[in-house]
Coordinates of C-alpha atoms in Angstrom, one line a residue:
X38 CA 60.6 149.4 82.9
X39 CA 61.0 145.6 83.8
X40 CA 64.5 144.2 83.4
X41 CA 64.4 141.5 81.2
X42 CA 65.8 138.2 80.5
X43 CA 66.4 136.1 77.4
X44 CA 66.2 132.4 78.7
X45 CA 66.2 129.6 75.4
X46 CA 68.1 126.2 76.6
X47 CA 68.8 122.8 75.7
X48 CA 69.7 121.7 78.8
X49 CA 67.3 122.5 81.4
X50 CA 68.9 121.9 84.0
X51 CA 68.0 124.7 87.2
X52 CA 66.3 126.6 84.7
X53 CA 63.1 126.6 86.2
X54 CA 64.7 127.7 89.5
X55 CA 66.7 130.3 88.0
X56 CA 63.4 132.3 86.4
X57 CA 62.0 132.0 89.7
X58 CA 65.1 133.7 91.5
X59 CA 65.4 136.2 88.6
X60 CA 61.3 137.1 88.4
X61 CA 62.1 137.3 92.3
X62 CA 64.5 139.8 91.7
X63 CA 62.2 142.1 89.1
X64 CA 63.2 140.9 85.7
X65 CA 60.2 139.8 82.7
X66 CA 61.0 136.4 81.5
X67 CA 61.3 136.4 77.5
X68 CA 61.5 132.5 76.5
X69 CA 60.7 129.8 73.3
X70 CA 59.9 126.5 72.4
X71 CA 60.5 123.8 74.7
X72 CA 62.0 126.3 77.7
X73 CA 58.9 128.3 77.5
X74 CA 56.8 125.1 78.0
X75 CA 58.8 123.9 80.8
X76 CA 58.9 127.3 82.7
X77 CA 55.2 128.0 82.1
X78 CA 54.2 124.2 83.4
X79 CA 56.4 125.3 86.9
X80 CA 54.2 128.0 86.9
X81 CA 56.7 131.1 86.0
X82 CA 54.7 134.1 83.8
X83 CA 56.7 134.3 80.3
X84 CA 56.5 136.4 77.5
X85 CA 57.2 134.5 74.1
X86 CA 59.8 136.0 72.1
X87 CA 57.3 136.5 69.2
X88 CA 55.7 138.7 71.0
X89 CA 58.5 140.9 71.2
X90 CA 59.6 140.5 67.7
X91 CA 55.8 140.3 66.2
X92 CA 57.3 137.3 64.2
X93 CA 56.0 133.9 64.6
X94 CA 58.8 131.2 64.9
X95 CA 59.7 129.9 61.2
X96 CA 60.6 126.7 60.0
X97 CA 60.1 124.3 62.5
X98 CA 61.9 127.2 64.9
X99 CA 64.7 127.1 62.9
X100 CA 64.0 131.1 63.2
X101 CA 63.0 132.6 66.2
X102 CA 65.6 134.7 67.6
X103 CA 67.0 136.3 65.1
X104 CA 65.3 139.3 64.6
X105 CA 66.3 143.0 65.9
X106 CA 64.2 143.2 68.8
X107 CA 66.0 140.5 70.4
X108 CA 70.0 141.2 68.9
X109 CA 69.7 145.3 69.4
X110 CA 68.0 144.4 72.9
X111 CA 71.2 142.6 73.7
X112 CA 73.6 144.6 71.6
X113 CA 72.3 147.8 72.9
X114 CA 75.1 150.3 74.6
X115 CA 73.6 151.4 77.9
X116 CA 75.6 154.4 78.4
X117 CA 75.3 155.9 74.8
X118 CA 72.1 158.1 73.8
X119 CA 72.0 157.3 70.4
X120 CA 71.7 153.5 70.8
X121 CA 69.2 153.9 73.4
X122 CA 67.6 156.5 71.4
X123 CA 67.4 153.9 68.3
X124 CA 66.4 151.4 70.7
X125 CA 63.3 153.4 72.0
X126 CA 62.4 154.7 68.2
X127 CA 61.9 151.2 67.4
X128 CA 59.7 150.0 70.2
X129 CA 62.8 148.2 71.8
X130 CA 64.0 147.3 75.4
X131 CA 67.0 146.2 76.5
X132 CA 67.5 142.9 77.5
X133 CA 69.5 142.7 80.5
X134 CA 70.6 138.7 81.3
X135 CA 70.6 135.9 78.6
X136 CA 70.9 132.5 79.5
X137 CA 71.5 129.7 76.4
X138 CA 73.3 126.5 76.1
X139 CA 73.0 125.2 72.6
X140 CA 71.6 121.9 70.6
X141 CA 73.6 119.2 71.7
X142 CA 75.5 118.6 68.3
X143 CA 78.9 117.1 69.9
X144 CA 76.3 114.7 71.8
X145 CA 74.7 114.0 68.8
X146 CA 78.1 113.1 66.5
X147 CA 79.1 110.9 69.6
X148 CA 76.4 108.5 68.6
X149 CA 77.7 105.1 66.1
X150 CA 74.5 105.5 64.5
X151 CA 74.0 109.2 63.9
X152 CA 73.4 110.4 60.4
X153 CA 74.8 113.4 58.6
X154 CA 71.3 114.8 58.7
X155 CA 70.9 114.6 61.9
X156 CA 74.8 115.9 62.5
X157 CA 73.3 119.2 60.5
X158 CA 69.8 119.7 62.7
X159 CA 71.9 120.3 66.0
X160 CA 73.9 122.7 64.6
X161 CA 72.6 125.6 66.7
X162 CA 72.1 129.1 64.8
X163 CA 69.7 131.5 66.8
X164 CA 71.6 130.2 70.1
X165 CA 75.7 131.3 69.6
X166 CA 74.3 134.4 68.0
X167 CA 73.0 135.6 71.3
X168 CA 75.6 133.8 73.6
X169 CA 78.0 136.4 71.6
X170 CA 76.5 139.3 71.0
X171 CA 75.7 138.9 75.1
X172 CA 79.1 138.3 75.5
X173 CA 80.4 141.5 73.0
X174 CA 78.3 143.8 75.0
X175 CA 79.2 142.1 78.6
X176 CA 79.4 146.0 80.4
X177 CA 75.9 145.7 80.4
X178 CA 74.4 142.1 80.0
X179 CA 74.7 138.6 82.3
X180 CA 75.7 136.0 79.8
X181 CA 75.2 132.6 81.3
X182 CA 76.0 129.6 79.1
X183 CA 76.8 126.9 81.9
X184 CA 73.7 126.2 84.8
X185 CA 76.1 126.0 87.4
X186 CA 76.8 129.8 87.0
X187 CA 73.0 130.5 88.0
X188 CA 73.4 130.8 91.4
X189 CA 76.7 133.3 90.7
X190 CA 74.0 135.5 88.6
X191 CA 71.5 135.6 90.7
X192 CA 73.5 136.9 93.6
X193 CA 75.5 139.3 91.0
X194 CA 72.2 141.4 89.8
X195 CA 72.1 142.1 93.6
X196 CA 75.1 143.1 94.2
X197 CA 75.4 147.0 94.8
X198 CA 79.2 147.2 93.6
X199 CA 79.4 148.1 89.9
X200 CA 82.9 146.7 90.2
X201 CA 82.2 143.6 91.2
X202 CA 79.2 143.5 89.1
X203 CA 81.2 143.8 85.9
X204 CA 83.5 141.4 87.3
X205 CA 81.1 138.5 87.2
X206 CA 80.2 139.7 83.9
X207 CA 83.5 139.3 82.0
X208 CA 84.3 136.0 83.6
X209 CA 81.0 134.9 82.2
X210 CA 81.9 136.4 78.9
X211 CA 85.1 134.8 78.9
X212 CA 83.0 131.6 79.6
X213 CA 80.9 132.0 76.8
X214 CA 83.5 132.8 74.2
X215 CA 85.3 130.0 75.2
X216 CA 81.9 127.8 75.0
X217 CA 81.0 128.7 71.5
X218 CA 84.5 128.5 70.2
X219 CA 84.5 125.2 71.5
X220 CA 81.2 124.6 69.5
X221 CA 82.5 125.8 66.6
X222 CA 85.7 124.1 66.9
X223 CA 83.3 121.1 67.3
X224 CA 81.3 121.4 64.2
X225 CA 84.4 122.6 62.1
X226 CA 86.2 119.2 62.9
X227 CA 83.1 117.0 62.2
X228 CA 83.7 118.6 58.7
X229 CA 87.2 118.4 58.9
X230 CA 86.9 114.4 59.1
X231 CA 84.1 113.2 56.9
X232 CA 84.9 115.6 54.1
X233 CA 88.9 114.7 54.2
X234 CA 88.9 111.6 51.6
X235 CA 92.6 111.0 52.0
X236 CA 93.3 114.5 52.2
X237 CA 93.7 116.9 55.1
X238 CA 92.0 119.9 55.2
X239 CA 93.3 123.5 54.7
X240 CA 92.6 124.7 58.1
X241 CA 92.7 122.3 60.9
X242 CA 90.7 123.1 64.8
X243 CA 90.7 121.4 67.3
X244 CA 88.9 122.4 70.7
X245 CA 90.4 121.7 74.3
X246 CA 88.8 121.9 77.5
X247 CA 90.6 121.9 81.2
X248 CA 89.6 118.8 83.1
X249 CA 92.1 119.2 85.9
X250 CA 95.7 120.9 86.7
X251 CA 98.3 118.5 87.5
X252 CA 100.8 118.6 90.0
X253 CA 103.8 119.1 87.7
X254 CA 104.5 117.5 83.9
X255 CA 107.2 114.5 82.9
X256 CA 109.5 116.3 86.0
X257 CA 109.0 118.6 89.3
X258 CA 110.1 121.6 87.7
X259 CA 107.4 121.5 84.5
X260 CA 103.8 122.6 85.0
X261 CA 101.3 120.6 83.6
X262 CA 97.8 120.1 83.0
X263 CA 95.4 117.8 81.3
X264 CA 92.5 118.9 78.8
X265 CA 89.9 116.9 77.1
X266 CA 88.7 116.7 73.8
X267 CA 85.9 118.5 73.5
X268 CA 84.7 116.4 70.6
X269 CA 86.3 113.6 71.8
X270 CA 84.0 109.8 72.6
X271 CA 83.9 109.0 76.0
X272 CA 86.0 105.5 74.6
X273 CA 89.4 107.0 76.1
X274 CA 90.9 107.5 78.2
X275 CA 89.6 111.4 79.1
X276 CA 86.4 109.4 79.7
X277 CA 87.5 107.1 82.6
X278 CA 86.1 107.1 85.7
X279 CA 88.7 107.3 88.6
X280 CA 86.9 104.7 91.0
X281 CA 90.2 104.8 93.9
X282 CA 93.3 106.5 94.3
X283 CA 95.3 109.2 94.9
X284 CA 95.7 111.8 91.9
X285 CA 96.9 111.1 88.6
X286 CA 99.7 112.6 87.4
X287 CA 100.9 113.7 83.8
X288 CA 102.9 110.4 83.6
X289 CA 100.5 108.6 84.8
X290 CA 98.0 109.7 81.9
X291 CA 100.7 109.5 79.4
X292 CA 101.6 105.8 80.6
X293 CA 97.7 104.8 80.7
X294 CA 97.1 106.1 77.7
X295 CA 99.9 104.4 75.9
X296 CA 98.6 101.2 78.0
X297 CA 95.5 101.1 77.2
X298 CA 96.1 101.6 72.9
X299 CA 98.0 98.7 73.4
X300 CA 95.3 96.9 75.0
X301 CA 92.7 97.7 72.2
X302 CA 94.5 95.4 69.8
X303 CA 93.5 92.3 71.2
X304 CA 90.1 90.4 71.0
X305 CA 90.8 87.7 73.4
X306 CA 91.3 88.4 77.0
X307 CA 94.9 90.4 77.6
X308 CA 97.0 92.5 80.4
X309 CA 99.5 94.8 79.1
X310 CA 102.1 96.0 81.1
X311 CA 103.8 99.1 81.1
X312 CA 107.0 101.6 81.9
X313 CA 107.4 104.3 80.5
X314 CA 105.5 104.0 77.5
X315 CA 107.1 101.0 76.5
X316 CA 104.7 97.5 77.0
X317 CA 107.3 95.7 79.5
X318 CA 105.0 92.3 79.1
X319 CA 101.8 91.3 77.1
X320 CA 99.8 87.8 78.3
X321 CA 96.8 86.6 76.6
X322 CA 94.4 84.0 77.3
X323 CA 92.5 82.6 74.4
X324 CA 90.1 80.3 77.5
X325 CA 89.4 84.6 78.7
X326 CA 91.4 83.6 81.8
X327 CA 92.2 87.4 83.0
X328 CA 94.4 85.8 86.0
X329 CA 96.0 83.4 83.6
X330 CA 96.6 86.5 81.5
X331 CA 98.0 88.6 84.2
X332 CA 100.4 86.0 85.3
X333 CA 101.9 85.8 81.9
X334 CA 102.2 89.4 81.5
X335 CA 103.9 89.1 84.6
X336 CA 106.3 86.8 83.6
X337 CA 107.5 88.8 80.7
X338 CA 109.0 90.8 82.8
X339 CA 108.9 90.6 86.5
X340 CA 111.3 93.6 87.5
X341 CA 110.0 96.5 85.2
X342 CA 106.4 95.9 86.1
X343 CA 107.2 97.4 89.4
X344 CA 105.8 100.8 89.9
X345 CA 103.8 100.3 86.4
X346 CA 100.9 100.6 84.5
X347 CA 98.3 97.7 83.9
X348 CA 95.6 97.8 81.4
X349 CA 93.0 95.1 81.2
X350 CA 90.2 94.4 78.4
X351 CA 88.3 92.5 80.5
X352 CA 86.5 92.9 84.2
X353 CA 89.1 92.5 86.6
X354 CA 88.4 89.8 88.8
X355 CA 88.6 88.4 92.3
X356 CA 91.5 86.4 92.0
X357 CA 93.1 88.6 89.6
X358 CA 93.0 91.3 91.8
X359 CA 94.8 89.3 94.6
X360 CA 97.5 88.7 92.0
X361 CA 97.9 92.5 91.2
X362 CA 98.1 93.1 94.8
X363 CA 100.8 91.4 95.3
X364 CA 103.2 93.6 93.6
X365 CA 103.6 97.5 93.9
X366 CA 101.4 99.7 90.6
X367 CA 101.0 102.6 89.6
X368 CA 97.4 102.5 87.8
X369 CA 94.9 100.0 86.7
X370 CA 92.6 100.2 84.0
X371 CA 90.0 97.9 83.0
X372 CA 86.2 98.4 81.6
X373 CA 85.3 97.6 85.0
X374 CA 86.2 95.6 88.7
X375 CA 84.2 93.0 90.6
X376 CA 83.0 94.0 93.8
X377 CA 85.3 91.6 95.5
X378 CA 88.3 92.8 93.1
X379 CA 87.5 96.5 94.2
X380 CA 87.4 95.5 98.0
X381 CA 90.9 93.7 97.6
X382 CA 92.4 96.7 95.7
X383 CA 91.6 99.5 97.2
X384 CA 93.2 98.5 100.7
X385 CA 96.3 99.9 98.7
X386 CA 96.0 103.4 99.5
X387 CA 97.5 105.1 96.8
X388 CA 96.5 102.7 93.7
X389 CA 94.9 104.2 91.2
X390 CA 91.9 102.6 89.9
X391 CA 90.4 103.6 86.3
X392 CA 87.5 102.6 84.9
X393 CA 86.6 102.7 81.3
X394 CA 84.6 101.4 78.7
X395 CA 85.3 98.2 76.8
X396 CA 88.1 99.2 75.0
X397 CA 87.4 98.7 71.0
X398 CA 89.4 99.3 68.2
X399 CA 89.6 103.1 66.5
X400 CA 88.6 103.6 63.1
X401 CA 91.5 104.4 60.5
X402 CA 89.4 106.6 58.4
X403 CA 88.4 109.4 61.0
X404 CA 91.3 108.9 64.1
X405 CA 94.5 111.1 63.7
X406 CA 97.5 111.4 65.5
X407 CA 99.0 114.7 66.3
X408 CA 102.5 115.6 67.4
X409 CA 103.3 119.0 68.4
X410 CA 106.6 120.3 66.8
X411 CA 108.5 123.9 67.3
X412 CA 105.9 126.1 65.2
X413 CA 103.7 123.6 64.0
X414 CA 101.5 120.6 64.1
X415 CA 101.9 116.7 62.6
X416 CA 99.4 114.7 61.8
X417 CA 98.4 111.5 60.4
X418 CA 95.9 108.6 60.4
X419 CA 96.6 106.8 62.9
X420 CA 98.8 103.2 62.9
X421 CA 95.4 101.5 63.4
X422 CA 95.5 99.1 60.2
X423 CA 94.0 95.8 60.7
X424 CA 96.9 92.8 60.7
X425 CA 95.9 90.2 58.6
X426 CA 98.3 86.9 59.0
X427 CA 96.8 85.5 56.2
X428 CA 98.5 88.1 54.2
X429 CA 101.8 87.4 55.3
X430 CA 104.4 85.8 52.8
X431 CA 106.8 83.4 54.0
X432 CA 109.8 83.8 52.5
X433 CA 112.4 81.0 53.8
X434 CA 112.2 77.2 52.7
X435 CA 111.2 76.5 55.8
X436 CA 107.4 77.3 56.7
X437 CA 106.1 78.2 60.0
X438 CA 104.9 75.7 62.3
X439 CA 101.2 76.3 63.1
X440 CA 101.9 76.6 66.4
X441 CA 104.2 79.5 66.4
X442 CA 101.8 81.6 64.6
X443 CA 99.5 82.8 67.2
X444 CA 102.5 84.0 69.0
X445 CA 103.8 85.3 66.0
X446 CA 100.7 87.4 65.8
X447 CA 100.6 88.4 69.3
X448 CA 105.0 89.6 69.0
X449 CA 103.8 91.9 65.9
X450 CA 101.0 93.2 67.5
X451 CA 102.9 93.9 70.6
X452 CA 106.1 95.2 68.6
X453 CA 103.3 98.4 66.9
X454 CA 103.6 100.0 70.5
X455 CA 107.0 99.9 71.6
X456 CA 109.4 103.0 70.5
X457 CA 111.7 102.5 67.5
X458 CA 114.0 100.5 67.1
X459 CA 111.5 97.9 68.5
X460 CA 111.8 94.0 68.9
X461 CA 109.6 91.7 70.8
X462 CA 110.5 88.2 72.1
X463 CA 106.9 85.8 72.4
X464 CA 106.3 82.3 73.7
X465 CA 103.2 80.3 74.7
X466 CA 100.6 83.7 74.8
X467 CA 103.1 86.0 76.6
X468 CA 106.0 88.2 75.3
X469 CA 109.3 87.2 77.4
X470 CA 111.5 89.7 76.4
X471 CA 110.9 93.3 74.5
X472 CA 113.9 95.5 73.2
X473 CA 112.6 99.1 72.9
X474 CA 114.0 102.4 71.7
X475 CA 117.6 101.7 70.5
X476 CA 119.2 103.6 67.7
X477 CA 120.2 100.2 65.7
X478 CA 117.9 97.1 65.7
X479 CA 120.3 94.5 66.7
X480 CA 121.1 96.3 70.0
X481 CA 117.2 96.1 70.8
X482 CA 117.5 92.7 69.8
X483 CA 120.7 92.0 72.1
X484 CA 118.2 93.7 75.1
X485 CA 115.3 91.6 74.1
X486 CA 117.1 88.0 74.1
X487 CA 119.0 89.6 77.1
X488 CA 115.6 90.0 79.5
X489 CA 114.3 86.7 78.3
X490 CA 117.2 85.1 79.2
X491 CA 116.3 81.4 78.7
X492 CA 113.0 82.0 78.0
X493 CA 114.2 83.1 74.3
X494 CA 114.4 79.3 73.5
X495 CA 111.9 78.4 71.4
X496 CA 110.4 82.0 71.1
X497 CA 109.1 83.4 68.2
X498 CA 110.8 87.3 66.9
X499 CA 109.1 90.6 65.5
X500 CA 110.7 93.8 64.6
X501 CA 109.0 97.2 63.9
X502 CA 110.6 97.7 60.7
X503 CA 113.0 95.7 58.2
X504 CA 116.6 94.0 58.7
X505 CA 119.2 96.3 56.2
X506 CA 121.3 93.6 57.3
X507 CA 121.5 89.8 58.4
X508 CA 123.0 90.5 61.8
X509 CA 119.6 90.1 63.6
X510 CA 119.0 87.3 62.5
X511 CA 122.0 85.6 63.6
X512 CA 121.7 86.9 67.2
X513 CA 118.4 85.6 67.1
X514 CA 119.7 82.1 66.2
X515 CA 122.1 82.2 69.0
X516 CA 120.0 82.6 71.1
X517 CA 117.0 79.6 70.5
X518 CA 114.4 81.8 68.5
X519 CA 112.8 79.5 66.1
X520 CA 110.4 82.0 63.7
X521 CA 110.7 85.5 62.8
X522 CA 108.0 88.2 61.7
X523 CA 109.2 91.4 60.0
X524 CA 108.1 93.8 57.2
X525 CA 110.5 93.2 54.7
X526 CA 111.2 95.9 51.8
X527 CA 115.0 96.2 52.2
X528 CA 117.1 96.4 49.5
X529 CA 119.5 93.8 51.1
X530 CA 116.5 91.5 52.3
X531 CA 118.2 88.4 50.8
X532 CA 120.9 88.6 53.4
X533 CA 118.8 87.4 55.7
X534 CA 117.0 85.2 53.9
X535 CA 119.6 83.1 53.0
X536 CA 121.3 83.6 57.0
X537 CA 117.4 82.1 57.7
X538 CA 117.7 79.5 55.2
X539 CA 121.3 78.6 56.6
X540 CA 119.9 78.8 60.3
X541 CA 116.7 76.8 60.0
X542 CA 114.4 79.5 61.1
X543 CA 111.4 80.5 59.3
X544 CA 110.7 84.1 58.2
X545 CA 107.5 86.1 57.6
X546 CA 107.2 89.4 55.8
X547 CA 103.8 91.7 56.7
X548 CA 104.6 94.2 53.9
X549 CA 103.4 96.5 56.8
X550 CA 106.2 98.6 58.7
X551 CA 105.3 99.8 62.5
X552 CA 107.3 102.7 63.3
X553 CA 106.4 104.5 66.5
X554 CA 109.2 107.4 67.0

């Protein structure tokens, strides 16, 4: 009796190779649909499944595997009689190696324009069936859900040790658990997101796969590593593509990450610098100067951008890349470097280098935030509402000058990534000073107006969340800031109102807090 193998896969990559190595090696090839057609045009003899199950394929191959021939072939228990003995009574045989990946439905959901019908026809049925019940009865059967493995099977049904033989086979069986889990984990929070309608949903997965182990966490003594999404765009920062540099650490990805959200809130060109989490300067160019940019950014804060992270939403040029190698960073990201920008940069040996996509801006209704607690999970939408200045009330007798706004803008949509309590300090496209992560707001005011130094005259002032009190706004006039932006919604708002109204500086409420804890 031939040995026998179930091969059935999207991706087709080796496959035609593999049949070859495993027809060399005395197993019948049982195949469908579009595998079959490819294997029998490279010239490999295949049996169609129906002809094993005596059932053509159904419903535009919806069904096709799903029939006993196929599962008790797989499920079958080598070393007990009375499955074998079933098995033979029915005009059975085993099936020894089964080789499926499945429709591509995370591929598929990844698309802008893909429907919910088409979301449903690449949910794969026939395909984890098998991958599982191969998996279940792994003592026996190859299970090979990942093409790079075919080589590692093909040398395993040759190998004369039964140990090591049924060593390969539970890693692949591990593999493949882990594969359809993922799938399903896929498919469960496609559902999760475009059924929630304000709500969450009862039960909540989420699938993780290993990209790379990292040389240790936030310090030397943590271990760390970084997994991906499995569901996950390739818009992020898992999907970058490390173009120069020496490996990225777990700060690094926390820091880029945190850099790069900050860079999606801006349209025109902008450079966002960072420590820590924590922007350190923001420089805009409404002309798309990236240089011009950079060297405001720069400005902001010329001592903490040492040894930081830079994120770009524009190509980074030649003569913005001289500028950046003139001072000592950790990482850049940008959706993409010049060739003379590249040669410039990567002379410094151990500066990392990320490309990514153009960064856009996430959607409220489907992105959520998680943060990992003792015993449980948070989540929530994330902070990803779009800021409207036209909305804005002002609230002092004095209105704002039209050309503070834009930097008014720019503080308040700087101010939504630093850690509460957060102020930022803007003037002429660039923030000059940013107080981040105090436990009362006027000491991260004090911090702000204390890095800008005399850059605070004439600046414009956002905070995160609302003054309780007027004290804010009185270091603020000390020290030459001439408009304000801040949610409002305190019950003691009119303190600072009227200390406005007695200062001369105008006030903006957003109705909108920021919080980022």
């Amino acid at each position: 009796m031939h040995k026998r193998a179930l091969l059935s896969v999207w991706d087709k990559t080796g496959i035609v190779d593999f049949a070859k190595g495993l027809v060399a090696r005395g197993f019948e090839i049982l195949s469908t649909g579009g595998t079959m057609t490819a294997l029998q045009k490279a010239g490999v003899a295949v049996t169609k499944v129906e002809q094993v199950t005596g059932v053509p394929e159904m419903m535009g191959g919806r069904v096709k595997t799903l029939h006993p021939a196929v599962l008790a072939g797989i499920l079958a228990r080598r070393k007990v009689e009375s499955d074998m003995a079933e098995l033979q009574s029915q005009g059975y045989q085993p099936v020894d190696v089964v080789a499926v990946n499945l429709y591509p439905f995370v591929q598929t959901i990844s698309r802008p324009d893909a429907t919910f019908g088409e979301a449903m026809e690449n949910i794969d049925i026939g395909g984890p069936t098998m991958v599982r019940a191969a998996a279940k009865n792994h003592k026996s059967v190859w299970v090979v859900v990942d093409p790079a493995d075919y080589p590692l099977v093909l040398d395993s049904v040759r190998e004369p040790s039964q140990d090591a033989q049924s060593q390969v086979r539970r890693q692949l069986a591990a593999k493949a658990f882990a594969h359809t889990a993922e799938y399903d984990g896929a498919i469960s929070g496609f559902f999760a997101k475009v059924c929630a309608q304000g709500d969450f949903p009862l039960h909540l997965s989420r699938q993780f796969k290993l990209k790379s182990q990292l040389r240790y966490g936030e310090n030397p003594h943590q271990q760390a590593a970084f997994y991906v999404d499995a569901s996950a765009g390739p818009d992020n920062l898992a999907g970058a593509r490390q173009l120069h540099g020496k490996e990225l650490s777990f700060n690094n990805l926390n820091d880029a990450n945190a850099a790069l959200l900050a860079a999606r809130e801006f349209s025109q060109t902008a450079v966002v610098a960072l420590k820590h989490t924590n922007p350190c300067g923001v420089g805009i160019s409404a002309e798309g100067d990236l240089a011009r940019a950079f060297r405001r950014a720069h400005a902001g804060d010329p001592v903490s951008i040492f040894g930081g992270i830079v994120a770009c939403n524009r190509m980074v040029d030649e003569e913005t890349a001289r500028l950046m190698a003139g001072i000592f960073l950790e990482v850049i990201l940008a959706p993409g470097f010049t060739k003379q920008a590249l040669e410039i940069l990567t002379t410094k040996k151990n500066l990392r280098l990320l490309e990514l996509q153009e960064p856009g801006t996430t959607d409220s209704t489907t992105a959520w935030n998680y943060k990992a607690i003792a015993g449980g999970l948070l989540v929530e939408t994330e902070d990803c509402i779009e800021d409207d200045p036209s909305s804005w009330r002002c609230v002092t007798k004095n209105s704002v000058p039209d050309d503070a706004r834009e930097d008014l803008l720019l503080a308040w949509k700087v101010v939504k990534h630093v850690k509460s309590n957060a102020i930022v300090l803007a003037k002429s496209g660039a923030t000059v000073g940013i107080g981040a992560g105090q436990m009362n707001r006027v000491q991260a005011a004090e911090i702000a107006l204390s890095a800008a130094g005399e850059k605070a005259r004439g600046s414009v002032l956002a905070s995160d969340a609302f003054f309780p009190f007027d004290d804010v706004v009185r270091v603020a006039a000390k020290g030459g800031v001439r408009a304000i932006v801040q949610p409002g919604g305190s019950v003691r708002d009119e303190d600072s109102i009227r200390a406005c109204d007695e200062l001369g500086i105008p006030m903006l409420f957003t109705g909108i807090r920021h919080f980022r804890h």
